[in-house]
């Protein structure tokens, strides 16, 4: 049977952990009572004969009178004549003077206890936990209720707008003539406080019927809180054509490049609309914006429902925790105090209030009616997404492919040794042509394996990575899935490497044999973009969306998953360089002539080496610039400086590789040292939140997820060592081309390992920040403004 403490730790909401009952601390107080009771019993055993001679203790009459008084007072306090049990405690509630709704509970001991001091401390701590839980529940409940009211208002606005669109489509006739409402302008604005996608302005015809219809629209929307840029007092303002002009703002945050491009298109279209050559047909409401607004409101309802469910779980778990700890107290003290205290707990707000349950029912009915076409089963798929169950088949195939990979890799090593492809005396064609392709697969597989390890550790330490990355629980990748992808990937690659060596040894034409790596690369690229629902399509498409967002970094709002993936790319620059050489080798047709030097001697190839080495740092720097523009936080500019210094250091090392002289050696040394110190400071202080001299954990941070502190110190030392691996690139411990390639691959692997090691502590720090601010539910921006500051 699982202990409740472990069950509570497994089920509690990680971001609200500090708001739960501190069950473990209360258990310590119960143990102190038990220990005190045992000590007193042991001491009294020495005077057992004296107690028998004296008969009753002199304190027995006092305790008897106290029990009678407690019984009478408890009956008066509870107001129940049917309660025949003797109350040994009284739980009083009092309202604060500043806030009448804030109720504090305080327990008084009615009956004397042999361990009175320990019991009093226990109930003081228990009262504190009850007041903490009650207050937190009230705060979150009021937040969710307020959010529910706002969402209800937003939904009413949306329904009004959809009804207007539907009515206009029914009234529209296919005859020539001016439309009922003519769009006059649209503009795009972006501010630090809100990423407003666009403004839509509407122009009314001078027909009295059309004006009255528009007035009805405006009145209906203003009743729901939409304020127009030109209110009733401004409607008398006329355009050049003498028509009243009314404008409404719908905010759609530019969270994707497509929305940003649409906003830029609106800016260009504005001039064309403001100065049209002839009257065109337009819509009062942009349908695409209505669709985006509907998706935003739907997501907001889903998050509200999720938050309500978490609050309901919070209430039930805390109730069970109070019940369990009071039973432990009764057992230790040989008293029956749990019944009295549990009555007070059940009367407290976090148990007695039914607002959360009623709001959940209301959200279910609203969502089913307006977003699921009255299909409750479909609505529940959105509101209560189910996580995928762990399949034993996944574990089986992970083991199968792991064994296959080890076997094939052993065969490859034997064949490579027999053919002498890694011998310095043999030709270097293999290392220059085939090696880059296979090294791409090897580095990618290593990164996937480390990501699987990250997923395993995040789950083991209850770091809510799905919430941080905003992954859907039903399609999120699990660590077993990551290991399956990695092992399948490497088994296929090593199998292709073995086939390649066998065909080379069999005397087949090199121009045909060397196409195998290229074909394998095309197969994996095709599988990545495959539209069929096979081989983790949601994960593949999510990866493609993130890569698209990284490439378009300055054009949209940056999310956590975007800059996290961009950081991964900064550690895969060797992989990108290998892709460059591979693409050049196959596209230039060098695999037919084996003239691999054609690409490396080209001026364009050498210039592209700088571009590819800069791109990941450039994308990351642009993300920092966009975050500064959105949030106006100077830390983002400082973070951008880190990536700029890394770009300078990378460019200096590339130049030093072709121009070996003392001047460039000094430049490389200075720029690399500055970039490394900058990166180490940001790793430890900003990304990991460590090196805090005032922390209760020396030079770490106050809250640590891993129990063993020495692991953090070892991780700091390991990160320093792996960060300075660039020293080898300027010392040049190389003797022949084969050793050069193998050493470069080893250093690239060390950087990937460092990134996988960095990932855990980066997400641990992000999770602790969410815990500190009790952020367990995503805040979805809403499309319709209640006020318009631009008026």
Tab-separated table of N, CA, C and O in Angstrom, residues 115-189:
chain	number	residue	atom	x	y	z
A	115	UNK	N	1.040	16.093	26.755
A	115	UNK	CA	2.060	16.759	25.931
A	115	UNK	C	1.482	18.088	25.445
A	115	UNK	O	1.334	18.331	24.245
A	116	UNK	N	1.136	18.940	26.383
A	116	UNK	CA	0.367	20.142	26.039
A	116	UNK	C	1.136	21.074	25.121
A	116	UNK	O	0.574	21.613	24.165
A	117	UNK	N	2.419	21.284	25.347
A	117	UNK	CA	3.196	22.206	24.518
A	117	UNK	C	3.285	21.706	23.074
A	117	UNK	O	3.078	22.477	22.130
A	118	UNK	N	3.591	20.417	22.906
A	118	UNK	CA	3.699	19.873	21.556
A	118	UNK	C	2.352	19.897	20.844
A	118	UNK	O	2.284	20.194	19.640
A	119	UNK	N	1.274	19.620	21.565
A	119	UNK	CA	-0.053	19.643	20.955
A	119	UNK	C	-0.438	21.051	20.531
A	119	UNK	O	-1.000	21.268	19.452
A	120	UNK	N	-0.125	22.017	21.392
A	120	UNK	CA	-0.460	23.405	21.051
A	120	UNK	C	0.309	23.851	19.795
A	120	UNK	O	-0.257	24.507	18.907
A	121	UNK	N	1.576	23.486	19.707
A	121	UNK	CA	2.365	23.833	18.518
A	121	UNK	C	1.784	23.155	17.271
A	121	UNK	O	1.709	23.756	16.198
A	122	UNK	N	1.360	21.896	17.417
A	122	UNK	CA	0.788	21.172	16.284
A	122	UNK	C	-0.468	21.873	15.766
A	122	UNK	O	-0.623	22.076	14.553
A	123	UNK	N	-1.366	22.259	16.676
A	123	UNK	CA	-2.605	22.882	16.226
A	123	UNK	C	-2.371	24.303	15.714
A	123	UNK	O	-3.093	24.774	14.830
A	124	UNK	N	-1.377	24.983	16.251
A	124	UNK	CA	-1.038	26.301	15.690
A	124	UNK	C	-0.561	26.160	14.254
A	124	UNK	O	-0.933	26.950	13.373
A	125	UNK	N	0.259	25.147	14.032
A	125	UNK	CA	0.735	24.911	12.661
A	125	UNK	C	-0.412	24.452	11.764
A	125	UNK	O	-0.522	24.861	10.597
A	126	UNK	N	-1.303	23.635	12.298
A	126	UNK	CA	-2.445	23.167	11.520
A	126	UNK	C	-3.371	24.326	11.163
A	126	UNK	O	-3.886	24.395	10.039
A	127	UNK	N	-3.588	25.239	12.114
A	127	UNK	CA	-4.398	26.429	11.816
A	127	UNK	C	-3.759	27.270	10.715
A	127	UNK	O	-4.453	27.783	9.824
A	128	UNK	N	-2.435	27.410	10.794
A	128	UNK	CA	-1.748	28.178	9.762
A	128	UNK	C	-1.904	27.559	8.383
A	128	UNK	O	-2.105	28.271	7.382
A	129	UNK	N	-1.825	26.233	8.313
A	129	UNK	CA	-2.002	25.558	7.029
A	129	UNK	C	-3.435	25.708	6.518
A	129	UNK	O	-3.657	25.925	5.323
A	130	UNK	N	-4.406	25.615	7.409
A	130	UNK	CA	-5.802	25.773	6.998
A	130	UNK	C	-6.060	27.181	6.489
A	130	UNK	O	-6.724	27.370	5.459
A	131	UNK	N	-5.548	28.181	7.181
A	131	UNK	CA	-5.726	29.565	6.727
A	131	UNK	C	-5.024	29.798	5.387
A	131	UNK	O	-5.545	30.511	4.521
A	132	UNK	N	-3.846	29.195	5.211
A	132	UNK	CA	-3.112	29.353	3.946
A	132	UNK	C	-3.891	28.745	2.791
A	132	UNK	O	-4.055	29.369	1.734
A	133	UNK	N	-4.381	27.531	2.980
A	133	UNK	CA	-5.139	26.857	1.927
A	133	UNK	C	-6.413	27.624	1.611
A	133	UNK	O	-6.777	27.810	0.439
A	134	UNK	N	-7.085	28.082	2.638
A	134	UNK	CA	-8.339	28.803	2.438
A	134	UNK	C	-8.117	30.091	1.651
A	134	UNK	O	-8.870	30.425	0.727
A	135	UNK	N	-7.086	30.842	2.037
A	135	UNK	CA	-6.819	32.115	1.383
A	135	UNK	C	-6.399	31.906	-0.073
A	135	UNK	O	-6.828	32.646	-0.967
A	136	UNK	N	-5.551	30.912	-0.330
A	136	UNK	CA	-5.114	30.645	-1.702
A	136	UNK	C	-6.300	30.233	-2.568
A	136	UNK	O	-6.428	30.670	-3.722
A	137	UNK	N	-7.172	29.404	-2.021
A	137	UNK	CA	-8.337	28.958	-2.777
A	137	UNK	C	-9.235	30.147	-3.120
A	137	UNK	O	-9.733	30.254	-4.250
A	138	UNK	N	-9.441	31.036	-2.171
A	138	UNK	CA	-10.273	32.211	-2.433
A	138	UNK	C	-9.667	33.076	-3.527
A	138	UNK	O	-10.373	33.570	-4.420
A	139	UNK	N	-8.351	33.265	-3.465
A	139	UNK	CA	-7.688	34.101	-4.464
A	139	UNK	C	-7.835	33.519	-5.861
A	139	UNK	O	-8.206	34.219	-6.811
A	140	UNK	N	-7.534	32.237	-5.997
A	140	UNK	CA	-7.636	31.599	-7.311
A	140	UNK	C	-9.089	31.524	-7.778
A	140	UNK	O	-9.377	31.694	-8.972
A	141	UNK	N	-9.996	31.283	-6.872
A	141	UNK	CA	-11.404	31.215	-7.246
A	141	UNK	C	-11.881	32.553	-7.800
A	141	UNK	O	-12.564	32.598	-8.832
A	142	UNK	N	-11.513	33.630	-7.141
A	142	UNK	CA	-11.927	34.951	-7.635
A	142	UNK	C	-11.299	35.246	-8.994
A	142	UNK	O	-11.949	35.843	-9.866
A	143	UNK	N	-10.035	34.815	-9.192
A	143	UNK	CA	-9.399	35.027	-10.492
A	143	UNK	C	-10.133	34.283	-11.598
A	143	UNK	O	-10.393	34.847	-12.668
A	144	UNK	N	-10.474	33.030	-11.347
A	144	UNK	CA	-11.151	32.248	-12.373
A	144	UNK	C	-12.579	32.745	-12.603
A	144	UNK	O	-13.064	32.722	-13.752
A	145	UNK	N	-13.250	33.183	-11.560
A	145	UNK	CA	-14.599	33.723	-11.754
A	145	UNK	C	-14.567	34.996	-12.590
A	145	UNK	O	-15.413	35.205	-13.468
A	146	UNK	N	-13.583	35.845	-12.297
A	146	UNK	CA	-13.450	37.070	-13.091
A	146	UNK	C	-13.114	36.748	-14.540
A	146	UNK	O	-13.646	37.354	-15.471
A	147	UNK	N	-12.234	35.765	-14.725
A	147	UNK	CA	-11.889	35.352	-16.085
A	147	UNK	C	-13.113	34.787	-16.802
A	147	UNK	O	-13.310	35.024	-18.004
A	148	UNK	N	-13.935	34.058	-16.086
A	148	UNK	CA	-15.142	33.516	-16.677
A	148	UNK	C	-16.098	34.592	-17.136
A	148	UNK	O	-16.710	34.488	-18.209
A	149	UNK	N	-16.241	35.652	-16.339
A	149	UNK	CA	-17.116	36.759	-16.730
A	149	UNK	C	-16.596	37.455	-17.992
A	149	UNK	O	-17.369	37.791	-18.900
A	150	UNK	N	-15.289	37.659	-18.041
A	150	UNK	CA	-14.703	38.305	-19.222
A	150	UNK	C	-14.888	37.437	-20.457
A	150	UNK	O	-15.228	37.934	-21.542
A	151	UNK	N	-14.670	36.139	-20.312
A	151	UNK	CA	-14.834	35.234	-21.450
A	151	UNK	C	-16.283	35.184	-21.917
A	151	UNK	O	-16.547	35.094	-23.128
A	152	UNK	N	-17.198	35.223	-20.982
A	152	UNK	CA	-18.610	35.229	-21.363
A	152	UNK	C	-18.941	36.471	-22.179
A	152	UNK	O	-19.668	36.406	-23.176
A	153	UNK	N	-18.384	37.603	-21.763
A	153	UNK	CA	-18.606	38.842	-22.505
A	153	UNK	C	-17.962	38.771	-23.895
A	153	UNK	O	-18.549	39.190	-24.898
A	154	UNK	N	-16.752	38.224	-23.963
A	154	UNK	CA	-16.077	38.064	-25.251
A	154	UNK	C	-16.872	37.145	-26.175
A	154	UNK	O	-16.986	37.400	-27.379
A	155	UNK	N	-17.440	36.080	-25.606
A	155	UNK	CA	-18.217	35.157	-26.412
A	155	UNK	C	-19.470	35.832	-26.960
A	155	UNK	O	-19.852	35.613	-28.123
A	156	UNK	N	-20.115	36.647	-26.150
A	156	UNK	CA	-21.302	37.349	-26.633
A	156	UNK	C	-20.959	38.290	-27.782
A	156	UNK	O	-21.719	38.407	-28.757
A	157	UNK	N	-19.816	38.954	-27.680
A	157	UNK	CA	-19.380	39.821	-28.785
A	157	UNK	C	-19.162	38.998	-30.042
A	157	UNK	O	-19.584	39.372	-31.140
A	158	UNK	N	-18.491	37.863	-29.878
A	158	UNK	CA	-18.218	36.998	-31.031
A	158	UNK	C	-19.510	36.525	-31.679
A	158	UNK	O	-19.640	36.522	-32.923
A	159	UNK	N	-20.478	36.123	-30.856
A	159	UNK	CA	-21.748	35.656	-31.409
A	159	UNK	C	-22.476	36.774	-32.141
A	159	UNK	O	-23.100	36.542	-33.199
A	160	UNK	N	-22.415	38.010	-31.590
A	160	UNK	CA	-23.032	39.142	-32.263
A	160	UNK	C	-22.395	39.356	-33.641
A	160	UNK	O	-23.083	39.547	-34.645
A	161	UNK	N	-21.068	39.306	-33.684
A	161	UNK	CA	-20.381	39.556	-34.953
A	161	UNK	C	-20.672	38.459	-35.963
A	161	UNK	O	-20.882	38.726	-37.152
A	162	UNK	N	-20.690	37.209	-35.528
A	162	UNK	CA	-20.989	36.109	-36.442
A	162	UNK	C	-22.417	36.211	-36.965
A	162	UNK	O	-22.694	35.900	-38.132
A	163	UNK	N	-23.323	36.655	-36.102
A	163	UNK	CA	-24.714	36.821	-36.535
A	163	UNK	C	-24.831	37.927	-37.576
A	163	UNK	O	-25.574	37.810	-38.556
A	164	UNK	N	-24.066	38.994	-37.376
A	164	UNK	CA	-24.093	40.097	-38.343
A	164	UNK	C	-23.593	39.630	-39.700
A	164	UNK	O	-24.179	39.920	-40.746
A	165	UNK	N	-22.491	38.853	-39.686
A	165	UNK	CA	-21.935	38.338	-40.939
A	165	UNK	C	-22.942	37.435	-41.641
A	165	UNK	O	-23.137	37.516	-42.857
A	166	UNK	N	-23.597	36.575	-40.875
A	166	UNK	CA	-24.572	35.652	-41.471
A	166	UNK	C	-25.758	36.404	-42.067
A	166	UNK	O	-26.224	36.081	-43.172
A	167	UNK	N	-26.241	37.409	-41.350
A	167	UNK	CA	-27.381	38.179	-41.862
A	167	UNK	C	-27.004	38.946	-43.118
A	167	UNK	O	-27.790	39.021	-44.068
A	168	UNK	N	-25.819	39.501	-43.161
A	168	UNK	CA	-25.400	40.265	-44.340
A	168	UNK	C	-25.243	39.361	-45.546
A	168	UNK	O	-25.498	39.755	-46.678
A	169	UNK	N	-24.767	38.128	-45.310
A	169	UNK	CA	-24.647	37.197	-46.437
A	169	UNK	C	-26.014	36.814	-46.993
A	169	UNK	O	-26.166	36.606	-48.192
A	170	UNK	N	-26.997	36.698	-46.107
A	170	UNK	CA	-28.348	36.373	-46.582
A	170	UNK	C	-28.983	37.542	-47.331
A	170	UNK	O	-29.734	37.349	-48.280
A	171	UNK	N	-28.701	38.769	-46.880
A	171	UNK	CA	-29.317	39.936	-47.512
A	171	UNK	C	-28.624	40.351	-48.794
A	171	UNK	O	-29.199	41.059	-49.617
A	172	UNK	N	-27.352	39.939	-48.937
A	172	UNK	CA	-26.587	40.371	-50.104
A	172	UNK	C	-27.193	39.788	-51.386
A	172	UNK	O	-27.483	38.612	-51.460
A	173	UNK	N	-27.342	40.627	-52.391
A	173	UNK	CA	-27.902	40.211	-53.681
A	173	UNK	C	-26.812	40.294	-54.740
A	173	UNK	O	-25.985	41.194	-54.718
A	174	UNK	N	-26.833	39.413	-55.730
A	174	UNK	CA	-25.791	39.401	-56.756
A	174	UNK	C	-26.001	40.431	-57.837
A	174	UNK	O	-25.770	40.176	-59.014
A	175	UNK	N	-26.491	41.636	-57.476
A	175	UNK	CA	-26.711	42.678	-58.470
A	175	UNK	C	-25.697	43.768	-58.231
A	175	UNK	O	-25.161	43.931	-57.138
A	176	UNK	N	-25.457	44.539	-59.289
A	176	UNK	CA	-24.469	45.607	-59.181
A	176	UNK	C	-24.991	46.683	-58.258
A	176	UNK	O	-26.163	47.022	-58.256
A	177	UNK	N	-24.115	47.256	-57.522
A	177	UNK	CA	-24.503	48.295	-56.594
A	177	UNK	C	-23.565	48.352	-55.424
A	177	UNK	O	-22.771	47.443	-55.201
A	178	UNK	N	-23.674	49.391	-54.678
A	178	UNK	CA	-22.784	49.569	-53.532
A	178	UNK	C	-23.203	48.633	-52.421
A	178	UNK	O	-24.387	48.428	-52.195
A	179	UNK	N	-22.254	48.043	-51.691
A	179	UNK	CA	-22.585	47.168	-50.569
A	179	UNK	C	-23.102	47.954	-49.387
A	179	UNK	O	-23.022	49.169	-49.353
A	180	UNK	N	-23.661	47.212	-48.460
A	180	UNK	CA	-24.210	47.854	-47.256
A	180	UNK	C	-23.127	48.579	-46.477
A	180	UNK	O	-23.307	49.706	-46.056
A	181	UNK	N	-22.022	47.942	-46.307
A	181	UNK	CA	-20.933	48.525	-45.525
A	181	UNK	C	-19.658	48.439	-46.331
A	181	UNK	O	-19.370	47.423	-46.949
A	182	UNK	N	-18.911	49.469	-46.367
A	182	UNK	CA	-17.682	49.540	-47.152
A	182	UNK	C	-16.500	49.741	-46.239
A	182	UNK	O	-16.479	50.668	-45.434
A	183	UNK	N	-15.521	48.836	-46.387
A	183	UNK	CA	-14.312	48.997	-45.570
A	183	UNK	C	-13.522	50.169	-46.124
A	183	UNK	O	-13.277	50.264	-47.325
A	184	UNK	N	-13.129	51.057	-45.242
A	184	UNK	CA	-12.438	52.260	-45.675
A	184	UNK	C	-10.958	52.241	-45.368
A	184	UNK	O	-10.183	52.865	-46.076
A	185	UNK	N	-10.572	51.571	-44.332
A	185	UNK	CA	-9.142	51.591	-44.009
A	185	UNK	C	-8.827	50.459	-43.080
A	185	UNK	O	-9.690	49.918	-42.421
A	186	UNK	N	-7.570	50.091	-43.081
A	186	UNK	CA	-7.063	49.128	-42.098
A	186	UNK	C	-5.643	49.504	-41.795
A	186	UNK	O	-4.917	49.957	-42.674
A	187	UNK	N	-5.282	49.365	-40.574
A	187	UNK	CA	-3.938	49.764	-40.167
A	187	UNK	C	-3.374	48.749	-39.225
A	187	UNK	O	-4.094	47.974	-38.621
A	188	UNK	N	-2.084	48.773	-39.134
A	188	UNK	CA	-1.377	47.814	-38.259
A	188	UNK	C	-0.616	48.608	-37.208
A	188	UNK	O	0.060	49.581	-37.526
A	189	UNK	N	-0.762	48.192	-35.963
A	189	UNK	CA	-0.034	48.843	-34.884
A	189	UNK	C	0.562	47.778	-34.012
A	189	UNK	O	-0.024	46.738	-33.802
